[in-house]
Structures are given as structure tokens and as C-alpha cells.
């Protein structure tokens, strides 16, 4: 390993970390950077603490460094990490940790001068808590992995068709759902844990569609379908935008959520108003209250657009009074014409609309940028790790490259979000490497080559400095980005790429398993993840030793 940065000047020598490491912190931001570094190295038996005397790792503020940038100076005598913000101090601490090399029983940092900063300011992972219960420790593990990838946003998807993930006192009708709920104390602990690692936890309550659980729990929020045109079949999918109680309930939920979350954002979602082919759609055109609203507000009773824009403006006003910024999905905004929507919203760009799935004409990132919207590019084919991503696509992707965004509008594209929808079984092994690879790509937009050298680096990044030096767990698995078998149980999902290696890999695979096993069976912080990868290697061994299928 070595320290990685956009500007790197390597020097001769190594700084050896003492087992009792004294640190200096020049301000509160430096104290956070020091705390993050101490938390990371403690698993290697290094006790790092802030001390006024004999500090060999110094976190020092520098007013010339902006945003999340940092500068490192490593000499044989000590290390200085300069930063201009708490985020910069966090990033410096993470880079130092990721650069540690273990030689024998000693831990060292290669001497260098480095300067670094992120290409994307919005570097997120979406964790779907509404469609699967995740143990709190599992969520913490994901947040820590995000921090090691210098991610800075976690979107907690709390409300969807089946469930509301956090217990509510404000709207108790939503309790019960399909899974266990998190108490507000549990959720607050996760928010604070994320904040320690420099990650802003953003709440996400999906409305006005995806509302089956809300409508089951609060039937008064359903449309009053009059069916005056005959033959219309109502669908339980979207709340009634003409019912004032819809906005009253939403405001109660938001007020309660912000007793737990500190974020300046609320992800409204606002996606997928219609799945005509699957039997889900909004009833607004056939609802007496909604049509009366359209006449009163002066928009067309036909189509979804006028109703949807009205709903978004109302929710925007509620959240603006709370000092919050709305994140809105792009797929129901008719961007072919200038939309009657506030321009201070952040657009979650996730797809080019398809016939029957939202407005199609002119549906491009460029049009949103032309209209003055900031956005983050989470185009599903590139960033959805439940089903669609591949390592081949990720290697040469970045948020301003695909879908195409003209250079003059690149400043509007703030970053991206790795979306881990629906709690897939394969996330146990696919998500850690996916987070590391996406975090690296959002930090630095350069193309990547996922070769054996990269596989070694990624093994070290995921398992820490105590993993056997030079270990590469990914080449025997056929690559570092796993196949994504969405909706498959764990026992059926692939844990490697047997189509990319053959039986000649078996000796190396056995050597890798033998090297990894003591670490996986030990008591290190990353031993459980190592055990997951050991199971993946065992699965790959089974595939490579299977007798050929009988062609008959």
C-alpha cells in the first residue's frame, strides 16, 4: 500500500507508528480527525490519543484549504495533516489509515507530501430500511465502510409500500408494518454513529406514490374515486393530493423525523407514479377532491403532471419552513417544458423515463441543468447495486460522463449515490467492495483498471492493515465486482465469476483460502467480513471442481 492522492510526492523513508501514539489537534475539526484515526487504528493495537506533549501526528487547520481538501506531510519523525474543515480532517485521517503498511509487527506510513480533494461533493449510499430489517450493527458496518471510502452521505429509505421503518408517536397508525421497526433511540444512535464518521444521514420518505402501507394504515388519505367516466379501476398506490390531511400527516412525520435526524435534506423521492403494466397508478384524474383542486388551482384535470407539481410545491413549502432542502426524483418531471417547481430542489436523476413510466420527451440531465436544477446522477444502470451495475461499466463511468452531460453544465452535477435497494442477500459480499469502488470513483473521476494490483489494494482497503501482506482475494473469484443476483436467496446467489476463471486457478485459490483463514477466524474488527469472503472462495472452489454437465 501507499498513500493515494491527486498530488503525491513520494520521499525516502517510513514513519513507524508507536504503539502509544500521541496526537495534536489544533481545533474541534482536528479533534474529530484525531478521533476517527484513533478509532481506526485501535484494532491494530495502537492506542492513539490527543496529548499536548510529544505529538507525532498533528492535525492542524489551514485556512487556505477549502471544502474537503487536505494536505499530508509524512517524514520519519512524524506526520502533519492540514485541513480547512471537519470533513477535510476526516478525509486526511482515512487516507492515513488506508496507507498504513504492516512490516513484521510494526506499522508504518511511507514518507511523502500529498494534497487531495474530491471531484464530487455528494458521495452517497442509499440503505433501504423500509423493505428489509437490517440489524443496527450491520448498518454501522456499512457506515464504517462508507467512511473508509470517504463517502459523506447516507440516505436512509424509511417509508415504502410495505413498511415505515421508524416507530412513530406522531402517526402511530404507521406502526406495525411488515418488519421490525427501529425505535427512535436506535435510529438516533445510527445518525450519531454516521456523524462520527463524517457522514450525514438523510431521511427518505417515499411519497406520493409507493403509498400502499400508508393507505392501508390511513385510508382517509386515499382518493375519493367518482368514476364519472366509467370503467376506471382504482389502484392503491398514491395518496390523495387533494386531501388536506395528506399534508397534515406529512408535516407531522417530518417534524418527528427531525427530532432524530440532523440533516439539511429530505428525500421526497416522488418516483414511479405509475406502473400501468403492473397494476399501479395514481387515481388523481378520477378523484373528486383532486379534480376540484385542479379547477381551484387552474391546472389541467388530465394527466398526472399538474397534481404532482402541486403536491411537490406543498411539501417543499412545509420543509422550507423547517429549513430543509427537498431531494426529488427526476422521472415524473416533464422537463420538455419549463416545470412549475422550485429550483432549489436537488434532483435525484435515476432514469430516462420510458413509455408508461413518466414523461419521456426531453428527459435528459442536460435539460434539468438548463432549467437551473442541481442534481446527482444515480442512473440505475450505473449505480443500482441490487441488479444493474457491473465492474466493466463502473471502470470508465463517472457522474458527468453517462448519461451524457455537456461540460458547461457539469457544475450542476454534484455527485452520485450507490443505491442498495431491497436488502438483497448478495449485499453481504457485494456491497463492501461496491462501496469502496464507488467511493473511490466519486472521489476521483479517473478511469480505473481492475487488475490484480487493484485487487490487492482493495483487499487491504476492506480488511485493514493486519490482513496478510499482498493478499488478493478477488482474482481467484474472477473479479472484485460481484455478479448481482437480485431477489435470489443467499444459497442460490453467485459469490464469484466462475465463467471468468478455470480449474487452473484452483492452486492459487487454495493458497488464498489458507492465507485468509487465520485472519477470518481471529478476533479482528474485520474478521467477520473476511469470513464472508472465505465462504465466497469456498463457493468458487465448488464451482471449479464440479464435474462437467452431461450434454445429454
XYZ file of C-alpha atoms in Angstrom:
552
model
C 0.000 0.000 0.000
C 0.917 3.637 -0.320
C -0.828 6.902 0.343
C -3.041 7.786 -2.628
C -3.779 11.391 -3.564
C -4.260 13.570 -6.630
C -0.942 15.267 -5.898
C 1.688 12.922 -4.437
C 5.410 13.459 -3.953
C 6.995 10.329 -2.572
C 10.005 10.650 -0.277
C 12.571 8.291 1.150
C 11.852 6.634 4.466
C 8.996 5.431 6.646
C 7.277 6.808 9.719
C 6.755 3.983 12.220
C 3.618 4.352 14.300
C 4.327 3.936 18.020
C 2.008 1.660 19.972
C 1.163 4.646 22.185
C 0.627 7.329 19.552
C 0.279 10.932 20.695
C -1.688 13.348 18.533
C -2.163 17.106 18.433
C -5.491 18.659 17.360
C -5.497 22.349 16.516
C -9.251 22.852 16.790
C -12.560 20.943 17.061
C -12.293 19.740 13.457
C -8.846 18.364 14.210
C -10.207 16.622 17.277
C -12.706 14.814 15.037
C -9.966 13.779 12.630
C -7.863 12.517 15.534
C -10.834 10.604 16.967
C -11.512 8.931 13.605
C -7.868 7.906 13.235
C -7.787 6.572 16.805
C -10.936 4.520 16.202
C -9.440 3.011 13.057
C -6.038 2.007 14.426
C -7.221 0.644 17.771
C -7.933 -2.743 16.197
C -4.241 -2.989 15.336
C -3.263 -2.488 18.969
C -2.303 1.168 18.560
C -3.572 3.413 21.346
C -3.838 6.864 19.778
C -4.808 9.834 21.948
C -4.655 13.607 21.821
C -1.893 14.887 24.090
C -0.247 18.312 24.454
C 3.200 16.739 24.699
C 5.358 14.890 22.173
C 2.699 14.611 19.455
C 3.934 12.796 16.350
C 0.642 13.074 14.402
C -0.544 16.658 14.163
C -3.951 17.744 12.855
C -3.520 21.421 12.013
C -6.103 23.798 10.494
C -5.155 25.684 7.342
C -7.432 28.494 6.166
C -6.116 28.137 2.608
C -7.626 24.655 2.253
C -11.244 24.753 1.123
C -14.093 22.303 1.445
C -12.997 18.730 1.993
C -9.412 19.190 0.828
C -6.450 18.178 2.962
C -2.661 18.080 2.817
C -0.349 15.466 4.335
C 3.330 15.617 5.180
C 4.888 12.343 6.323
C 8.511 12.239 7.500
C 10.424 9.645 9.520
C 9.877 11.858 12.578
C 6.122 12.373 12.304
C 3.012 13.291 10.322
C 1.153 16.558 9.773
C -2.396 16.570 8.424
C -3.637 20.008 7.347
C -7.294 20.706 6.609
C -9.808 23.522 6.326
C -12.890 21.761 7.689
C -14.009 18.832 9.794
C -14.665 16.884 6.588
C -11.133 17.586 5.447
C -9.744 16.338 8.755
C -11.842 13.153 8.445
C -10.593 12.598 4.925
C -6.977 13.071 5.996
C -7.408 10.550 8.826
C -8.916 7.964 6.476
C -6.182 8.393 3.869
C -3.511 7.947 6.523
C -5.161 4.776 7.811
C -5.562 3.343 4.318
C -1.880 3.995 3.671
C -0.557 2.058 6.685
C 1.727 -0.866 5.868
C 2.438 -3.666 8.322
C 6.013 -4.946 8.289
C 6.544 -7.704 10.791
C 4.977 -6.385 13.983
C 5.465 -2.709 13.061
C 3.035 -0.381 11.296
C 4.420 2.293 9.010
C 3.463 5.123 6.690
C 5.565 5.830 3.602
C 7.137 9.281 3.659
C 5.543 11.692 1.228
C 3.855 15.006 0.624
C 0.272 14.746 -0.580
C -2.632 17.008 -1.435
C -6.106 15.742 -2.193
C -9.708 16.820 -2.688
C -12.902 15.198 -4.003
C -14.260 15.554 -7.529
C -17.853 15.033 -6.279
C -19.298 16.860 -3.303
C -22.275 14.460 -2.926
C -20.982 10.902 -2.368
C -23.783 8.757 -1.030
C -25.084 5.276 -0.358
C -28.816 4.583 -0.088
C -29.707 1.964 2.540
C -33.207 0.516 2.159
C -34.645 0.129 5.669
C -38.267 0.137 4.508
C -38.148 -3.195 2.669
C -35.838 -5.201 4.901
C -34.904 -5.028 8.547
C -31.149 -4.614 8.907
C -29.585 -5.245 12.285
C -28.205 -1.965 13.676
C -24.677 -3.402 13.786
C -24.921 -4.272 10.095
C -25.863 -0.668 9.313
C -22.927 0.540 11.398
C -20.619 -1.777 9.468
C -21.863 -0.240 6.219
C -21.381 3.289 7.546
C -17.820 2.499 8.583
C -17.111 1.036 5.139
C -18.505 4.233 3.637
C -16.162 6.323 5.760
C -13.177 4.261 4.601
C -14.248 5.137 1.049
C -14.571 8.822 2.039
C -18.314 8.821 1.340
C -20.209 11.645 3.044
C -23.956 10.984 2.722
C -26.150 8.041 3.767
C -29.764 8.076 2.578
C -31.973 6.080 4.954
C -35.012 4.921 2.963
C -37.657 4.784 5.709
C -41.103 4.639 4.059
C -42.258 2.489 1.161
C -45.079 0.217 0.063
C -44.745 -2.322 2.867
C -43.470 -0.542 5.916
C -42.412 2.527 7.876
C -39.030 1.756 9.367
C -39.012 4.052 12.412
C -41.540 3.815 15.248
C -43.821 6.840 15.166
C -45.556 8.509 18.060
C -46.786 11.324 15.824
C -48.586 8.979 13.387
C -48.941 5.694 15.319
C -51.170 4.195 12.637
C -47.993 3.577 10.610
C -46.506 1.279 13.247
C -46.714 -2.448 12.742
C -45.753 -2.841 9.112
C -44.146 -5.941 7.682
C -40.862 -5.919 9.628
C -39.455 -4.855 12.946
C -39.257 -1.115 13.397
C -36.321 0.818 14.780
C -37.018 2.804 17.885
C -36.247 6.487 17.692
C -33.398 5.904 20.121
C -31.923 3.227 17.836
C -32.258 5.469 14.801
C -30.708 8.389 16.655
C -27.775 6.181 17.595
C -27.273 5.356 13.909
C -27.474 9.039 12.955
C -24.855 9.908 15.581
C -22.657 6.992 14.542
C -22.787 8.200 10.941
C -21.916 11.731 12.050
C -18.859 10.488 13.954
C -17.532 9.049 10.694
C -18.239 12.262 8.783
C -21.446 11.034 7.136
C -24.705 12.980 7.000
C -27.711 10.686 7.457
C -30.545 11.846 5.170
C -34.135 10.672 5.785
C -36.153 9.411 2.805
C -39.950 9.077 2.991
C -41.317 7.982 -0.369
C -44.388 9.987 -1.393
C -46.841 10.493 -3.071
C -46.524 7.026 -4.700
C -45.302 3.804 -3.103
C -48.004 4.532 -0.507
C -49.676 1.138 -0.036
C -48.674 0.864 3.630
C -49.708 4.447 4.298
C -53.091 3.956 2.636
C -53.694 0.687 4.488
C -52.880 2.460 7.742
C -54.605 5.770 6.971
C -57.441 5.071 4.486
C -58.627 8.678 4.762
C -55.599 9.654 2.646
C -56.935 7.669 -0.324
C -58.567 9.341 -3.305
C -62.372 9.576 -3.493
C -62.812 7.978 -6.914
C -66.087 9.051 -8.516
C -65.503 7.088 -11.757
C -67.646 9.524 -13.662
C -66.027 8.416 -16.905
C -66.878 4.758 -16.286
C -64.678 1.714 -16.407
C -61.835 3.131 -14.323
C -60.248 0.689 -11.900
C -58.845 2.409 -8.768
C -55.337 1.478 -7.669
C -53.934 1.605 -4.149
C -50.650 3.360 -4.898
C -50.620 7.132 -4.361
C -52.009 9.390 -1.656
C -54.720 11.902 -2.482
C -53.145 15.248 -3.331
C -56.497 16.983 -2.903
C -56.901 15.920 0.746
C -55.575 18.439 3.262
C -54.979 15.624 5.727
C -52.281 14.274 3.387
C -50.183 17.370 4.073
C -51.022 17.406 7.767
C -49.805 13.816 8.151
C -46.679 14.508 6.104
C -45.836 17.528 8.262
C -46.295 15.520 11.463
C -43.959 12.847 10.153
C -41.341 15.364 9.051
C -41.424 17.166 12.379
C -40.922 13.872 14.196
C -38.176 12.704 11.837
C -36.187 15.867 12.518
C -36.171 15.196 16.235
C -33.974 12.229 15.252
C -32.136 13.364 12.102
C -29.933 16.457 11.818
C -29.757 16.549 8.033
C -30.496 19.603 5.951
C -32.164 17.351 3.354
C -35.347 15.326 2.986
C -35.549 12.865 0.120
C -39.151 13.062 -1.029
C -38.490 10.533 -3.756
C -41.643 11.301 -5.751
C -40.803 8.483 -8.134
C -42.807 5.925 -10.076
C -46.301 7.387 -10.097
C -47.469 4.705 -12.466
C -46.707 1.110 -13.329
C -49.541 0.655 -15.776
C -48.222 -2.766 -16.758
C -48.102 -3.933 -13.131
C -51.436 -2.508 -11.977
C -50.228 0.514 -10.008
C -51.120 4.127 -10.731
C -52.381 7.324 -9.135
C -56.153 7.887 -9.093
C -55.982 11.670 -9.234
C -57.761 12.180 -12.593
C -60.747 10.242 -11.238
C -60.878 11.675 -7.706
C -63.494 14.275 -6.802
C -61.191 16.071 -4.356
C -58.222 16.109 -6.740
C -60.282 17.371 -9.683
C -61.769 20.103 -7.503
C -58.193 21.053 -6.567
C -57.225 21.226 -10.256
C -60.140 23.549 -11.011
C -59.343 25.719 -7.992
C -55.625 25.957 -8.786
C -56.078 26.294 -12.529
C -54.213 23.267 -13.827
C -55.442 20.508 -16.121
C -57.562 17.737 -14.660
C -55.996 15.346 -17.174
C -52.690 13.591 -16.634
C -50.518 13.471 -13.529
C -48.287 16.497 -14.021
C -50.396 19.297 -12.537
C -51.353 17.218 -9.497
C -47.779 16.059 -8.952
C -46.317 19.558 -9.187
C -48.897 20.876 -6.727
C -48.020 18.115 -4.253
C -44.287 18.772 -4.596
C -44.737 22.525 -4.068
C -46.809 21.927 -0.931
C -44.237 19.513 0.521
C -41.443 21.884 -0.474
C -43.143 24.699 1.450
C -43.552 22.520 4.550
C -39.903 21.511 4.506
C -38.671 25.000 3.651
C -40.271 26.269 6.868
C -38.127 23.688 8.660
C -35.008 24.853 6.834
C -34.747 21.636 4.785
C -33.915 21.070 1.117
C -36.003 18.642 -0.937
C -34.403 15.838 -2.952
C -36.782 14.887 -5.784
C -36.579 12.001 -8.253
C -36.498 13.083 -11.871
C -38.844 10.627 -13.540
C -42.161 12.434 -13.079
C -40.949 15.901 -14.007
C -41.941 16.849 -17.563
C -38.665 18.573 -18.326
C -39.510 19.047 -22.025
C -41.126 22.298 -20.879
C -40.095 24.544 -18.000
C -41.676 22.958 -14.891
C -43.537 24.959 -12.265
C -41.278 23.719 -9.481
C -38.831 25.389 -7.065
C -35.299 25.446 -8.413
C -33.639 24.983 -5.023
C -34.524 21.286 -5.003
C -31.784 18.708 -5.616
C -32.766 16.294 -8.384
C -32.139 12.579 -7.894
C -31.522 11.640 -11.526
C -32.042 7.896 -11.794
C -33.524 7.086 -15.168
C -34.583 8.252 -18.573
C -38.330 7.820 -18.461
C -39.929 5.052 -20.505
C -43.380 4.967 -22.134
C -45.954 4.361 -19.424
C -43.414 5.225 -16.717
C -43.382 9.016 -16.745
C -42.786 11.909 -19.186
C -40.416 10.835 -21.943
C -39.806 13.816 -24.212
C -36.597 15.693 -23.482
C -35.831 13.612 -20.389
C -32.105 14.377 -20.033
C -29.747 15.595 -17.343
C -28.894 18.498 -19.629
C -32.480 19.760 -19.559
C -32.588 19.729 -15.759
C -29.302 21.629 -15.663
C -30.566 24.109 -18.268
C -33.581 24.733 -16.060
C -31.343 25.631 -13.120
C -31.596 22.446 -11.066
C -28.662 20.885 -9.244
C -28.700 17.105 -9.414
C -26.849 13.944 -8.543
C -26.519 11.277 -11.201
C -27.687 7.889 -9.958
C -28.667 6.468 -13.312
C -29.865 2.998 -12.399
C -27.779 1.124 -14.969
C -24.604 2.597 -13.452
C -25.333 2.910 -9.721
C -28.006 0.402 -8.611
C -26.089 -2.379 -6.882
C -29.165 -4.539 -6.379
C -29.382 -5.611 -10.027
C -27.717 -3.487 -12.666
C -24.106 -2.460 -12.014
C -21.033 -4.199 -13.379
C -17.357 -3.640 -12.790
C -16.823 -3.142 -16.512
C -19.254 -0.219 -16.575
C -18.007 1.312 -13.339
C -14.384 1.314 -14.506
C -14.930 4.085 -17.047
C -18.044 5.776 -15.609
C -18.348 8.993 -13.674
C -21.361 11.204 -12.871
C -20.732 13.669 -15.702
C -19.970 11.021 -18.331
C -23.031 8.750 -18.564
C -25.725 9.744 -19.268
C -24.058 12.492 -21.250
C -23.831 15.928 -19.652
C -22.290 18.781 -21.674
C -19.187 20.264 -19.982
C -20.848 23.651 -19.499
C -23.391 22.018 -17.173
C -21.063 19.668 -15.296
C -21.017 22.034 -12.304
C -24.684 21.242 -11.757
C -23.934 17.526 -11.271
C -22.982 17.298 -7.601
C -22.126 13.598 -7.444
C -23.929 10.297 -7.176
C -25.492 7.736 -4.872
C -24.848 3.988 -4.782
C -28.361 2.573 -4.349
C -28.701 -0.640 -2.338
C -32.422 -1.279 -2.779
C -34.436 -4.016 -1.080
C -31.757 -5.602 1.100
C -30.570 -8.223 -1.388
C -28.891 -11.349 0.015
C -25.803 -10.723 -2.107
C -25.135 -7.417 -0.320
C -23.277 -9.399 2.358
C -20.399 -9.836 -0.106
C -21.137 -7.410 -2.966
C -21.778 -4.219 -1.000
C -18.423 -3.751 0.809
C -16.380 -3.862 -2.395
C -19.081 -1.915 -4.243
C -18.904 0.876 -1.662
C -15.108 1.000 -1.838
C -15.081 1.097 -5.645
C -17.871 3.670 -5.955
C -16.393 5.848 -3.214
C -13.050 5.860 -4.994
C -14.709 6.745 -8.306
C -16.688 9.637 -6.791
C -13.585 10.968 -5.088
C -11.559 10.822 -8.296
C -13.321 10.602 -11.657
C -10.409 8.989 -13.480
C -10.987 5.671 -15.260
C -9.849 2.550 -13.439
C -8.317 -0.782 -14.396
C -9.496 -3.527 -12.055
C -6.455 -5.763 -12.421
C -4.553 -7.898 -9.909
C -2.733 -4.882 -8.460
C -6.102 -3.270 -7.830
C -7.416 -6.497 -6.297
C -4.542 -6.464 -3.789
C -5.214 -2.851 -2.928
C -8.938 -3.472 -2.484
C -8.290 -6.497 -0.249
C -6.183 -4.274 2.009
C -8.739 -1.439 1.984
C -11.578 -3.753 3.001
C -9.777 -5.894 5.572
C -7.303 -3.410 7.041
C -3.545 -3.354 7.608
C -3.451 -6.629 9.577
C -4.513 -8.773 6.643
C -1.565 -10.790 5.222
C 0.599 -8.528 3.081
C -0.047 -8.756 -0.650
C -3.165 -10.903 -0.241
C -5.533 -10.823 -3.226
C -8.909 -12.416 -2.563
C -10.543 -11.186 -5.765
C -8.526 -12.655 -8.630
C -9.489 -16.244 -7.616
C -13.114 -15.032 -7.530
C -12.928 -13.799 -11.112
C -13.027 -10.100 -10.219
C -13.686 -7.562 -7.490
C -17.215 -6.584 -8.541
C -19.546 -9.484 -7.830
C -22.417 -10.705 -10.013
C -25.692 -9.190 -8.810
C -28.312 -11.901 -8.471
C -31.147 -9.752 -7.204
C -34.142 -11.374 -5.498
C -32.247 -14.666 -5.090
C -31.774 -16.272 -1.681
C -28.218 -16.404 -0.401
C -27.845 -20.120 -1.111
C -28.573 -19.568 -4.824
C -26.834 -16.261 -5.473
C -23.439 -16.395 -7.147
C -20.459 -15.445 -4.983
C -17.953 -15.048 -7.773
C -17.465 -15.339 -11.529
C -16.806 -18.998 -12.389
C -17.179 -18.044 -16.043
C -14.052 -15.867 -15.803
C -11.612 -18.430 -14.332
C -10.988 -22.122 -14.835
C -9.615 -25.079 -12.893
C -6.050 -23.818 -13.325
C -6.926 -21.203 -10.679
C -7.539 -23.885 -8.014
C -3.995 -23.990 -6.538
C -3.985 -20.226 -6.138
C -7.491 -20.299 -4.699
C -6.413 -22.874 -2.097
C -3.381 -20.756 -1.168
C -5.607 -17.696 -0.794
C -8.033 -19.552 1.459
C -5.171 -20.869 3.601
C -3.763 -17.332 3.989
C -7.143 -15.783 4.753
C -8.488 -18.408 7.162
C -6.458 -17.446 10.297
C -7.499 -13.815 9.891
C -11.140 -14.764 9.294
C -11.161 -16.959 12.403
C -9.393 -14.369 14.563
C -10.806 -11.578 16.660
C -10.057 -8.615 14.407
C -12.675 -5.974 13.639
C -12.753 -7.140 10.007
C -12.687 -10.883 10.722
C -16.442 -11.307 10.066
C -16.078 -9.736 6.615
C -13.033 -11.909 5.933
C -15.168 -14.931 6.864
C -17.745 -13.861 4.264
C -15.035 -13.745 1.610
C -13.713 -17.101 2.774
C -17.183 -18.520 2.102
C -17.107 -16.909 -1.364
C -13.791 -18.598 -2.102
C -15.201 -21.909 -0.895
C -18.199 -21.446 -3.171
C -15.876 -20.751 -6.095
C -13.893 -23.886 -5.316
C -17.107 -25.916 -5.515
C -17.927 -24.435 -8.916
C -14.462 -25.139 -10.314
C -14.430 -28.743 -9.100
C -17.895 -29.684 -10.323
C -17.867 -32.397 -12.975
C -18.833 -31.101 -16.423
C -22.534 -31.135 -17.136
C -23.753 -34.059 -19.205
C -24.520 -32.586 -22.641
C -27.301 -35.134 -22.998
